[in-house]
PDB file of C-alpha atoms in Angstrom:
ATOM      1  CA  MET A  36      23.503 -30.226  26.944  1.00 54.00           C
ATOM      2  CA  THR A  37      21.464 -26.965  26.993  1.00 57.00           C
ATOM      3  CA  PRO A  38      18.378 -26.966  24.777  1.00 57.00           C
ATOM      4  CA  ALA A  39      18.558 -24.510  21.871  1.00 54.00           C
ATOM      5  CA  THR A  40      16.456 -21.425  22.411  1.00 53.00           C
ATOM      6  CA  PRO A  41      13.612 -21.347  19.875  1.00 58.00           C
ATOM      7  CA  ARG A  42      14.194 -18.587  17.200  1.00 69.00           C
ATOM      8  CA  THR A  43      11.522 -15.802  17.320  1.00 88.00           C
ATOM      9  CA  GLU A  44      10.397 -14.709  13.914  1.00 93.00           C
ATOM     10  CA  PRO A  45      10.473 -11.058  13.098  1.00 97.00           C
ATOM     11  CA  LYS A  46       7.361  -9.206  14.438  1.00 98.00           C
ATOM     12  CA  ARG A  47       7.026  -7.745  10.846  1.00 98.00           C
ATOM     13  CA  PHE A  48       5.911 -11.094   9.541  1.00 98.00           C
ATOM     14  CA  ALA A  49       2.584 -10.719  11.457  1.00 98.00           C
ATOM     15  CA  LEU A  50       1.718  -7.746   9.196  1.00 98.00           C
ATOM     16  CA  GLY A  51       1.862  -9.475   5.818  1.00 98.00           C
ATOM     17  CA  ALA A  52       1.293 -12.744   4.062  1.00 98.00           C
ATOM     18  CA  SER A  53       0.422 -15.841   5.859  1.00 97.00           C
ATOM     19  CA  PRO A  54       3.082 -18.490   6.604  1.00 97.00           C
ATOM     20  CA  ASP A  55       2.102 -20.709   3.654  1.00 96.00           C
ATOM     21  CA  CYS A  56       2.334 -17.842   1.267  1.00 98.00           C
ATOM     22  CA  ARG A  57       3.516 -17.945  -2.314  1.00 98.00           C
ATOM     23  CA  ARG A  58       7.034 -16.526  -3.253  1.00 98.00           C
ATOM     24  CA  VAL A  59       8.479 -15.075  -6.342  1.00 98.00           C
ATOM     25  CA  ALA A  60      11.926 -13.528  -6.978  1.00 98.00           C
ATOM     26  CA  VAL A  61      11.726  -9.952  -8.348  1.00 98.00           C
ATOM     27  CA  ASP A  62      15.138  -8.278  -8.994  1.00 97.00           C
ATOM     28  CA  GLY A  63      16.751 -10.520  -6.482  1.00 96.00           C
ATOM     29  CA  ILE A  64      14.117 -10.010  -4.030  1.00 98.00           C
ATOM     30  CA  SER A  65      11.988 -12.892  -2.425  1.00 98.00           C
ATOM     31  CA  ILE A  66       8.443 -11.352  -2.529  1.00 98.00           C
ATOM     32  CA  ALA A  67       5.784 -12.809  -0.533  1.00 98.00           C
ATOM     33  CA  TYR A  68       2.259 -12.678  -1.528  1.00 98.00           C
ATOM     34  CA  GLY A  69      -1.172 -14.018  -1.250  1.00 98.00           C
ATOM     35  CA  ASP A  70      -3.075 -15.190  -4.147  1.00 98.00           C
ATOM     36  CA  ARG A  71      -6.853 -15.971  -3.804  1.00 98.00           C
ATOM     37  CA  GLY A  72      -9.693 -16.411  -6.064  1.00 98.00           C
ATOM     38  CA  ASP A  73      -9.896 -16.549  -9.760  1.00 96.00           C
ATOM     39  CA  GLY A  74     -10.816 -14.334 -12.784  1.00 96.00           C
ATOM     40  CA  PHE A  75      -9.503 -10.934 -13.589  1.00 98.00           C
ATOM     41  CA  PRO A  76      -6.490  -9.947 -11.515  1.00 98.00           C
ATOM     42  CA  ILE A  77      -6.767  -7.312  -8.911  1.00 98.00           C
ATOM     43  CA  ILE A  78      -3.331  -6.474  -7.106  1.00 98.00           C
ATOM     44  CA  GLY A  79      -3.520  -4.722  -3.584  1.00 98.00           C
ATOM     45  CA  LEU A  80      -0.470  -2.579  -2.673  1.00 98.00           C
ATOM     46  CA  HIS A  81      -0.165  -1.568   1.004  1.00 98.00           C
ATOM     47  CA  ALA A  82       1.423   1.509   2.814  1.00 98.00           C
ATOM     48  CA  ILE A  83       4.937   1.917   4.036  1.00 98.00           C
ATOM     49  CA  THR A  84       5.881  -0.215   7.131  1.00 98.00           C
ATOM     50  CA  HIS A  85       2.468  -1.973   6.839  1.00 98.00           C
ATOM     51  CA  GLY A  86       1.937  -5.355   5.074  1.00 98.00           C
ATOM     52  CA  SER A  87      -0.528  -7.216   2.823  1.00 98.00           C
ATOM     53  CA  ARG A  88      -2.583  -8.230   5.817  1.00 98.00           C
ATOM     54  CA  ASP A  89      -3.996  -4.578   5.596  1.00 98.00           C
ATOM     55  CA  PHE A  90      -6.521  -6.243   3.153  1.00 98.00           C
ATOM     56  CA  GLU A  91      -7.615  -9.060   5.228  1.00 97.00           C
ATOM     57  CA  HIS A  92     -11.058  -7.555   5.812  1.00 98.00           C
ATOM     58  CA  VAL A  93     -11.754  -7.249   2.080  1.00 98.00           C
ATOM     59  CA  ALA A  94      -9.698 -10.064   0.690  1.00 98.00           C
ATOM     60  CA  GLY A  95     -12.521 -12.700   1.054  1.00 97.00           C
ATOM     61  CA  THR A  96     -15.159 -10.776  -0.793  1.00 98.00           C
ATOM     62  CA  LEU A  97     -12.919  -9.661  -3.455  1.00 98.00           C
ATOM     63  CA  ALA A  98     -11.465 -13.058  -4.016  1.00 98.00           C
ATOM     64  CA  ALA A  99     -15.049 -14.457  -4.408  1.00 97.00           C
ATOM     65  CA  ARG A 100     -15.484 -12.621  -7.690  1.00 96.00           C
ATOM     66  CA  TRP A 101     -11.868 -11.949  -8.895  1.00 98.00           C
ATOM     67  CA  ARG A 102      -8.411 -13.069  -8.497  1.00 98.00           C
ATOM     68  CA  PHE A 103      -6.986 -11.056  -5.502  1.00 98.00           C
ATOM     69  CA  ILE A 104      -3.157 -10.786  -5.095  1.00 98.00           C
ATOM     70  CA  THR A 105      -1.499  -8.905  -2.157  1.00 98.00           C
ATOM     71  CA  PRO A 106       2.307  -8.666  -2.087  1.00 98.00           C
ATOM     72  CA  ASP A 107       4.264  -7.431   0.753  1.00 98.00           C
ATOM     73  CA  TRP A 108       6.795  -4.691  -0.274  1.00 98.00           C
ATOM     74  CA  PRO A 109      10.372  -5.463   0.526  1.00 98.00           C
ATOM     75  CA  GLY A 110      11.527  -5.734   3.991  1.00 98.00           C
ATOM     76  CA  GLN A 111       7.976  -5.678   5.049  1.00 98.00           C
ATOM     77  CA  GLY A 112       5.441  -8.521   5.967  1.00 98.00           C
ATOM     78  CA  ARG A 113       7.375 -11.699   4.949  1.00 98.00           C
ATOM     79  CA  SER A 114       9.269 -10.290   1.958  1.00 98.00           C
ATOM     80  CA  GLY A 115      13.053 -10.358   1.843  1.00 98.00           C
ATOM     81  CA  VAL A 116      15.004  -7.086   2.076  1.00 98.00           C
ATOM     82  CA  ASP A 117      16.055  -4.828  -0.595  1.00 97.00           C
ATOM     83  CA  GLN A 118      19.444  -3.221  -1.233  1.00 95.00           C
ATOM     84  CA  HIS A 119      17.946  -0.177  -2.660  1.00 97.00           C
ATOM     85  CA  PRO A 120      16.139   2.441  -0.524  1.00 97.00           C
ATOM     86  CA  ALA A 121      12.414   2.646  -0.397  1.00 98.00           C
ATOM     87  CA  ARG A 122      11.573   5.214  -3.165  1.00 97.00           C
ATOM     88  CA  LEU A 123       8.620   5.541  -5.594  1.00 98.00           C
ATOM     89  CA  ALA A 124      10.591   4.628  -8.729  1.00 98.00           C
ATOM     90  CA  ARG A 125      12.058   1.432  -7.143  1.00 98.00           C
ATOM     91  CA  TYR A 126       8.474   0.404  -5.969  1.00 98.00           C
ATOM     92  CA  THR A 127       7.124   1.032  -9.503  1.00 98.00           C
ATOM     93  CA  ALA A 128       9.700  -0.964 -10.889  1.00 98.00           C
ATOM     94  CA  LEU A 129       9.062  -3.686  -8.377  1.00 98.00           C
ATOM     95  CA  LEU A 130       5.416  -3.723  -9.300  1.00 98.00           C
ATOM     96  CA  ALA A 131       6.280  -4.105 -12.906  1.00 98.00           C
ATOM     97  CA  GLY A 132       8.602  -6.833 -12.318  1.00 98.00           C
ATOM     98  CA  PHE A 133       6.107  -8.594  -9.998  1.00 98.00           C
ATOM     99  CA  MET A 134       3.276  -8.584 -12.818  1.00 98.00           C
ATOM    100  CA  ASP A 135       5.951  -9.713 -15.366  1.00 98.00           C
ATOM    101  CA  ALA A 136       7.013 -12.677 -12.872  1.00 98.00           C
ATOM    102  CA  LEU A 137       3.155 -13.821 -12.333  1.00 98.00           C
ATOM    103  CA  LYS A 138       2.642 -13.414 -15.960  1.00 98.00           C
ATOM    104  CA  ILE A 139      -0.155 -10.865 -15.431  1.00 98.00           C
ATOM    105  CA  ASP A 140      -0.855  -8.882 -18.632  1.00 97.00           C
ATOM    106  CA  ARG A 141      -3.422  -6.378 -17.225  1.00 98.00           C
ATOM    107  CA  ALA A 142      -4.951  -5.826 -13.673  1.00 98.00           C
ATOM    108  CA  ILE A 143      -6.900  -3.519 -11.522  1.00 98.00           C
ATOM    109  CA  LEU A 144      -4.478  -1.927  -8.970  1.00 98.00           C
ATOM    110  CA  ILE A 145      -5.529  -1.095  -5.497  1.00 98.00           C
ATOM    111  CA  GLY A 146      -3.017   1.108  -3.828  1.00 98.00           C
ATOM    112  CA  ASN A 147      -2.699   2.794  -0.403  1.00 98.00           C
ATOM    113  CA  SER A 148      -0.330   5.573   0.251  1.00 98.00           C
ATOM    114  CA  ILE A 149       3.096   4.770  -1.153  1.00 98.00           C
ATOM    115  CA  GLY A 150       1.163   1.719  -2.850  1.00 98.00           C
ATOM    116  CA  GLY A 151      -1.193   4.248  -4.412  1.00 98.00           C
ATOM    117  CA  SER A 152       1.799   6.422  -5.664  1.00 98.00           C
ATOM    118  CA  ALA A 153       3.366   3.412  -7.246  1.00 98.00           C
ATOM    119  CA  ALA A 154       0.124   2.255  -8.715  1.00 98.00           C
ATOM    120  CA  MET A 155      -0.376   5.804 -10.442  1.00 98.00           C
ATOM    121  CA  ALA A 156       3.312   5.771 -11.626  1.00 98.00           C
ATOM    122  CA  TYR A 157       2.826   2.385 -13.308  1.00 98.00           C
ATOM    123  CA  ALA A 158      -0.301   3.168 -14.905  1.00 98.00           C
ATOM    124  CA  ALA A 159       1.367   6.378 -16.539  1.00 98.00           C
ATOM    125  CA  GLU A 160       4.365   4.316 -17.629  1.00 98.00           C
ATOM    126  CA  SER A 161       2.337   1.140 -18.901  1.00 98.00           C
ATOM    127  CA  PRO A 162      -1.200   2.266 -19.651  1.00 97.00           C
ATOM    128  CA  GLY A 163      -2.194  -0.979 -21.567  1.00 97.00           C
ATOM    129  CA  ARG A 164      -1.440  -3.022 -18.335  1.00 98.00           C
ATOM    130  CA  VAL A 165      -3.859  -1.307 -15.913  1.00 98.00           C
ATOM    131  CA  ALA A 166      -7.551  -1.672 -16.504  1.00 98.00           C
ATOM    132  CA  GLY A 167      -8.315   0.663 -13.493  1.00 98.00           C
ATOM    133  CA  LEU A 168      -6.936   2.266 -10.396  1.00 98.00           C
ATOM    134  CA  VAL A 169      -8.520   2.267  -6.761  1.00 98.00           C
ATOM    135  CA  LEU A 170      -6.281   4.777  -4.942  1.00 98.00           C
ATOM    136  CA  ALA A 171      -6.738   4.966  -1.111  1.00 98.00           C
ATOM    137  CA  ASP A 172      -5.123   8.159   0.210  1.00 98.00           C
ATOM    138  CA  PRO A 173      -2.346   7.996  -2.166  1.00 98.00           C
ATOM    139  CA  GLY A 174       0.717  10.032  -1.616  1.00 97.00           C
ATOM    140  CA  GLY A 175       2.303  12.479  -4.095  1.00 97.00           C
ATOM    141  CA  LEU A 176      -0.851  14.578  -4.950  1.00 98.00           C
ATOM    142  CA  ILE A 177      -0.151  17.408  -2.386  1.00 97.00           C
ATOM    143  CA  PRO A 178       2.352  20.136  -3.699  1.00 96.00           C
ATOM    144  CA  MET A 179       5.334  20.187  -1.729  1.00 96.00           C
ATOM    145  CA  ASN A 180       5.890  23.336   0.377  1.00 95.00           C
ATOM    146  CA  ALA A 181       8.190  24.508   3.167  1.00 96.00           C
ATOM    147  CA  LEU A 182       5.904  22.843   5.890  1.00 94.00           C
ATOM    148  CA  GLY A 183       5.625  19.533   3.921  1.00 95.00           C
ATOM    149  CA  TYR A 184       9.298  19.384   3.679  1.00 96.00           C
ATOM    150  CA  ARG A 185       9.636  19.897   7.443  1.00 97.00           C
ATOM    151  CA  ILE A 186       6.894  17.225   8.242  1.00 96.00           C
ATOM    152  CA  CYS A 187       8.691  14.762   5.860  1.00 97.00           C
ATOM    153  CA  GLY A 188      12.072  15.576   7.763  1.00 97.00           C
ATOM    154  CA  MET A 189      10.400  15.089  11.014  1.00 98.00           C
ATOM    155  CA  MET A 190       8.901  11.705   9.946  1.00 98.00           C
ATOM    156  CA  ALA A 191      12.334  10.483   8.718  1.00 98.00           C
ATOM    157  CA  ALA A 192      13.927  11.540  12.031  1.00 98.00           C
ATOM    158  CA  LEU A 193      11.308   9.476  14.034  1.00 98.00           C
ATOM    159  CA  GLY A 194      12.514   6.645  11.853  1.00 98.00           C
ATOM    160  CA  ARG A 195      16.138   7.338  12.877  1.00 98.00           C
ATOM    161  CA  ALA A 196      15.044   7.256  16.491  1.00 98.00           C
ATOM    162  CA  GLY A 197      13.468   3.806  16.015  1.00 98.00           C
ATOM    163  CA  GLN A 198      16.782   2.485  14.563  1.00 98.00           C
ATOM    164  CA  ARG A 199      18.703   3.557  17.676  1.00 97.00           C
ATOM    165  CA  ASP A 200      15.850   2.291  19.833  1.00 95.00           C
ATOM    166  CA  ALA A 201      15.128   5.665  21.319  1.00 98.00           C
ATOM    167  CA  PHE A 202      12.917   5.360  24.484  1.00 97.00           C
ATOM    168  CA  TYR A 203      10.184   7.605  23.027  1.00 98.00           C
ATOM    169  CA  PHE A 204      10.006   5.945  19.506  1.00 98.00           C
ATOM    170  CA  LYS A 205       7.273   3.411  20.301  1.00 98.00           C
ATOM    171  CA  PRO A 206       5.023   5.694  22.255  1.00 98.00           C
ATOM    172  CA  VAL A 207       5.232   8.414  19.740  1.00 98.00           C
ATOM    173  CA  PHE A 208       4.712   5.994  16.981  1.00 98.00           C
ATOM    174  CA  ALA A 209       1.719   4.548  18.719  1.00 98.00           C
ATOM    175  CA  THR A 210       0.092   7.836  19.474  1.00 98.00           C
ATOM    176  CA  MET A 211       0.598   8.944  15.682  1.00 97.00           C
ATOM    177  CA  TYR A 212      -0.885   5.575  14.557  1.00 98.00           C
ATOM    178  CA  ARG A 213      -4.023   6.065  16.542  1.00 97.00           C
ATOM    179  CA  GLN A 214      -4.694   9.104  14.397  1.00 97.00           C
ATOM    180  CA  PHE A 215      -3.640   7.121  11.124  1.00 98.00           C
ATOM    181  CA  LEU A 216      -5.882   4.007  11.699  1.00 98.00           C
ATOM    182  CA  ARG A 217      -8.728   5.302  13.872  1.00 97.00           C
ATOM    183  CA  THR A 218     -11.675   2.736  13.654  1.00 98.00           C
ATOM    184  CA  PRO A 219     -12.128  -0.595  15.600  1.00 98.00           C
ATOM    185  CA  ALA A 220     -11.771  -2.646  12.513  1.00 98.00           C
ATOM    186  CA  ALA A 221      -8.161  -1.428  12.089  1.00 98.00           C
ATOM    187  CA  ARG A 222      -7.249  -1.959  15.683  1.00 98.00           C
ATOM    188  CA  GLU A 223      -5.621  -5.286  15.630  1.00 98.00           C
ATOM    189  CA  GLN A 224      -3.603  -4.521  12.569  1.00 98.00           C
ATOM    190  CA  ARG A 225      -2.653  -1.200  13.853  1.00 98.00           C
ATOM    191  CA  ASP A 226      -1.245  -2.792  17.151  1.00 98.00           C
ATOM    192  CA  ARG A 227       0.938  -5.201  14.897  1.00 98.00           C
ATOM    193  CA  ILE A 228       2.077  -2.176  13.072  1.00 98.00           C
ATOM    194  CA  VAL A 229       3.250  -0.503  16.174  1.00 98.00           C
ATOM    195  CA  GLU A 230       4.991  -3.682  17.606  1.00 98.00           C
ATOM    196  CA  ALA A 231       6.793  -4.105  14.421  1.00 98.00           C
ATOM    197  CA  ALA A 232       7.659  -0.357  13.874  1.00 98.00           C
ATOM    198  CA  ALA A 233      11.295  -0.670  15.172  1.00 98.00           C
ATOM    199  CA  GLU A 234      12.001  -3.392  12.722  1.00 98.00           C
ATOM    200  CA  CYS A 235      10.923  -1.273   9.693  1.00 98.00           C
ATOM    201  CA  ALA A 236      12.289   2.116  11.156  1.00 98.00           C
ATOM    202  CA  SER A 237      15.149   2.261   8.411  1.00 98.00           C
ATOM    203  CA  ILE A 238      12.499   1.766   5.527  1.00 98.00           C
ATOM    204  CA  TRP A 239      10.176   4.315   7.236  1.00 98.00           C
ATOM    205  CA  GLU A 240      13.206   6.833   7.234  1.00 98.00           C
ATOM    206  CA  GLN A 241      14.033   6.049   3.478  1.00 98.00           C
ATOM    207  CA  ALA A 242      10.417   6.592   2.406  1.00 98.00           C
ATOM    208  CA  TRP A 243       9.854   9.759   4.053  1.00 98.00           C
ATOM    209  CA  LEU A 244      13.111  11.207   2.761  1.00 98.00           C
ATOM    210  CA  GLY A 245      11.904  10.263  -0.702  1.00 98.00           C
ATOM    211  CA  PHE A 246       8.428  11.738  -0.144  1.00 97.00           C
ATOM    212  CA  ARG A 247       9.918  15.116  -0.138  1.00 96.00           C
ATOM    213  CA  THR A 248      12.031  14.820  -3.430  1.00 97.00           C
ATOM    214  CA  PRO A 249      11.003  16.106  -6.631  1.00 96.00           C
ATOM    215  CA  GLU A 250      10.743  12.673  -8.163  1.00 96.00           C
ATOM    216  CA  ALA A 251       7.839  11.851  -5.498  1.00 97.00           C
ATOM    217  CA  ASP A 252       5.596  14.811  -6.872  1.00 98.00           C
ATOM    218  CA  GLN A 253       2.708  13.339  -8.813  1.00 98.00           C
ATOM    219  CA  THR A 254       0.683  16.521  -8.823  1.00 98.00           C
ATOM    220  CA  GLY A 255       0.384  16.455 -12.578  1.00 98.00           C
ATOM    221  CA  ILE A 256       0.392  12.598 -13.250  1.00 98.00           C
ATOM    222  CA  GLY A 257      -3.449  12.669 -13.761  1.00 98.00           C
ATOM    223  CA  ALA A 258      -3.147  13.961 -17.289  1.00 97.00           C
ATOM    224  CA  GLN A 259      -1.116  11.064 -18.254  1.00 97.00           C
ATOM    225  CA  ILE A 260      -3.643   8.383 -16.851  1.00 98.00           C
ATOM    226  CA  ASN A 261      -6.700   7.506 -18.974  1.00 95.00           C
ATOM    227  CA  CYS A 262      -8.116   4.461 -17.206  1.00 98.00           C
ATOM    228  CA  PRO A 263     -10.918   4.724 -14.872  1.00 98.00           C
ATOM    229  CA  VAL A 264      -9.748   5.788 -11.288  1.00 98.00           C
ATOM    230  CA  LEU A 265     -11.628   5.560  -8.163  1.00 98.00           C
ATOM    231  CA  PHE A 266     -10.322   7.742  -5.227  1.00 98.00           C
ATOM    232  CA  THR A 267     -11.181   6.190  -1.946  1.00 98.00           C
ATOM    233  CA  TRP A 268     -10.197   8.628   0.830  1.00 98.00           C
ATOM    234  CA  ALA A 269     -10.395   8.376   4.510  1.00 97.00           C
ATOM    235  CA  SER A 270     -11.603  11.903   5.305  1.00 94.00           C
ATOM    236  CA  ARG A 271      -9.735  12.375   8.726  1.00 96.00           C
ATOM    237  CA  ASP A 272      -6.306  11.761   7.200  1.00 97.00           C
ATOM    238  CA  PRO A 273      -3.805  13.917   9.259  1.00 95.00           C
ATOM    239  CA  ILE A 274      -1.007  13.815   6.568  1.00 94.00           C
ATOM    240  CA  VAL A 275      -2.460  12.973   3.152  1.00 96.00           C
ATOM    241  CA  SER A 276      -5.360  15.588   3.111  1.00 96.00           C
ATOM    242  CA  PHE A 277      -8.105  15.068   0.563  1.00 97.00           C
ATOM    243  CA  ALA A 278      -8.716  18.798   0.504  1.00 97.00           C
ATOM    244  CA  ARG A 279      -5.117  19.674  -0.482  1.00 97.00           C
ATOM    245  CA  SER A 280      -5.100  16.861  -2.977  1.00 98.00           C
ATOM    246  CA  LYS A 281      -8.185  18.059  -4.920  1.00 97.00           C
ATOM    247  CA  ASP A 282      -6.388  20.071  -7.526  1.00 98.00           C
ATOM    248  CA  ALA A 283      -4.300  17.130  -8.416  1.00 98.00           C
ATOM    249  CA  ILE A 284      -7.322  14.817  -8.585  1.00 98.00           C
ATOM    250  CA  ALA A 285      -9.226  17.147 -10.829  1.00 98.00           C
ATOM    251  CA  ARG A 286      -6.597  16.377 -13.499  1.00 98.00           C
ATOM    252  CA  PHE A 287      -7.630  12.883 -13.873  1.00 98.00           C
ATOM    253  CA  PRO A 288      -9.891  12.859 -16.897  1.00 97.00           C
ATOM    254  CA  ASN A 289     -11.838   9.699 -15.776  1.00 96.00           C
ATOM    255  CA  HIS A 290     -12.356   9.725 -11.990  1.00 98.00           C
ATOM    256  CA  SER A 291     -14.836   9.612  -9.214  1.00 98.00           C
ATOM    257  CA  VAL A 292     -14.340   9.885  -5.455  1.00 98.00           C
ATOM    258  CA  ALA A 293     -15.678   8.090  -2.475  1.00 98.00           C
ATOM    259  CA  LEU A 294     -15.132   9.291   1.038  1.00 98.00           C
ATOM    260  CA  PHE A 295     -14.844   7.286   4.208  1.00 98.00           C
ATOM    261  CA  GLY A 296     -14.399   7.774   7.869  1.00 95.00           C
ATOM    262  CA  GLY A 297     -10.949   6.787   9.551  1.00 96.00           C
ATOM    263  CA  GLY A 298      -7.481   8.320   9.129  1.00 97.00           C
ATOM    264  CA  HIS A 299      -5.522   6.666   6.223  1.00 97.00           C
ATOM    265  CA  CYS A 300      -6.731   3.219   5.077  1.00 98.00           C
ATOM    266  CA  PRO A 301     -10.243   2.882   3.923  1.00 98.00           C
ATOM    267  CA  PHE A 302     -10.180  -0.869   3.154  1.00 98.00           C
ATOM    268  CA  LEU A 303      -8.787  -1.649   6.522  1.00 98.00           C
ATOM    269  CA  GLU A 304     -10.839   0.974   8.517  1.00 98.00           C
ATOM    270  CA  GLU A 305     -14.241   0.654   6.888  1.00 98.00           C
ATOM    271  CA  PRO A 306     -14.044  -2.573   4.829  1.00 98.00           C
ATOM    272  CA  GLU A 307     -17.864  -3.087   4.204  1.00 98.00           C
ATOM    273  CA  LYS A 308     -18.322   0.511   2.898  1.00 98.00           C
ATOM    274  CA  PHE A 309     -15.041   0.142   0.827  1.00 98.00           C
ATOM    275  CA  PHE A 310     -16.188  -2.929  -0.889  1.00 98.00           C
ATOM    276  CA  ALA A 311     -19.495  -1.405  -1.705  1.00 98.00           C
ATOM    277  CA  ALA A 312     -18.097   1.357  -3.482  1.00 98.00           C
ATOM    278  CA  VAL A 313     -15.306  -0.781  -5.051  1.00 98.00           C
ATOM    279  CA  GLU A 314     -17.363  -3.623  -6.360  1.00 98.00           C
ATOM    280  CA  PRO A 315     -19.397  -1.715  -9.177  1.00 98.00           C
ATOM    281  CA  PHE A 316     -16.346   0.148 -10.144  1.00 98.00           C
ATOM    282  CA  ILE A 317     -14.437  -3.031 -10.797  1.00 98.00           C
ATOM    283  CA  GLU A 318     -17.523  -4.460 -12.571  1.00 97.00           C
ATOM    284  CA  LYS A 319     -17.606  -1.536 -14.913  1.00 96.00           C
ATOM    285  CA  ALA A 320     -13.819  -1.193 -15.377  1.00 97.00           C
ATOM    286  CA  THR A 321     -13.501  -4.922 -16.294  1.00 95.00           C
ATOM    287  CA  ASN A 322     -16.715  -5.292 -18.404  1.00 90.00           C
ATOM    288  CA  GLY A 323     -15.891  -6.616 -21.915  1.00 79.00           C
ATOM    289  CA  ILE A 324     -12.201  -7.392 -21.102  1.00 82.00           C
ATOM    290  CA  LYS A 325     -11.475 -11.053 -21.736  1.00 62.00           C
ATOM    291  CA  SER A 326     -11.060 -13.039 -18.692  1.00 52.00           C
ATOM    292  CA  GLU A 327      -7.660 -14.100 -17.700  1.00 49.00           C
ATOM    293  CA  ARG A 328      -8.440 -17.516 -15.947  1.00 45.00           C
ATOM    294  CA  PRO A 329      -6.205 -19.507 -18.135  1.00 42.00           C
ATOM    295  CA  LEU A 330      -3.288 -17.216 -17.861  1.00 44.00           C
ATOM    296  CA  ALA A 331      -3.869 -16.944 -14.036  1.00 45.00           C
ATOM    297  CA  ALA A 332      -4.200 -20.773 -13.551  1.00 46.00           C
ATOM    298  CA  ALA A 333      -0.881 -21.251 -15.654  1.00 44.00           C
ATOM    299  CA  ALA A 334       1.070 -18.955 -13.497  1.00 49.00           C
ATOM    300  CA  ARG A 335       0.386 -20.624 -10.200  1.00 54.00           C
TER     301      ARG A 335
END
């Protein structure tokens, strides 16, 4: 009798929550997440086709002082797939459902790229549930023009190439990601993202098609957000430019900015500098807010 061939788990699993992660159902999707520490909740939201392991360099230091929760978006990391396309409105709704499922009344949100976009949208919709935002190269703050529309279309086309296993997909994706995640601290996660890219190519296409729609435009959202906001920006981002986002950033009435090296993800690329900037911001944003330790314990 021929022994059964061992099943190989999807490569995307290596990007996200650990094998012994927690899970919660949100709108029929099994969301995998890490949950460390105790105290006021902080939720980390990763970029498209990444995973919650993006936060691994800062998870320990954050969880030493607060409760740090890191979900994987659907079809990424270890989370189940979604029947809806990857769009800002969908991710915002999933964030709301995730907080409800974990019985989190109020949190600090740390969001990178589309994670930052969803964090901003949720803070505008539900201001009483967000104590502060830490936005890392968030999307949506650059006015869409003809060039941006073409870039989004090219990125979506790259996702389609990955779905049909085009010979050039992986080398092009790898070259691009050497610009997105530039520092030695990000190298291992960057390599994992490249290895798993074909598995997440459809999500990549969906998201980039969504980025060029009017619904993804958040250039005016700052006026709707009154909580404290810390923009943490990788200054060499080749797509989400800080310079081109400045006008939208200026509309946030209570904001500050910290610039870092790297290409797209400060907490992954320069974790020590990121934590040094974020720690006093979180301290100030949560000062005087009643601790949610009893609620956190009850939800686990």
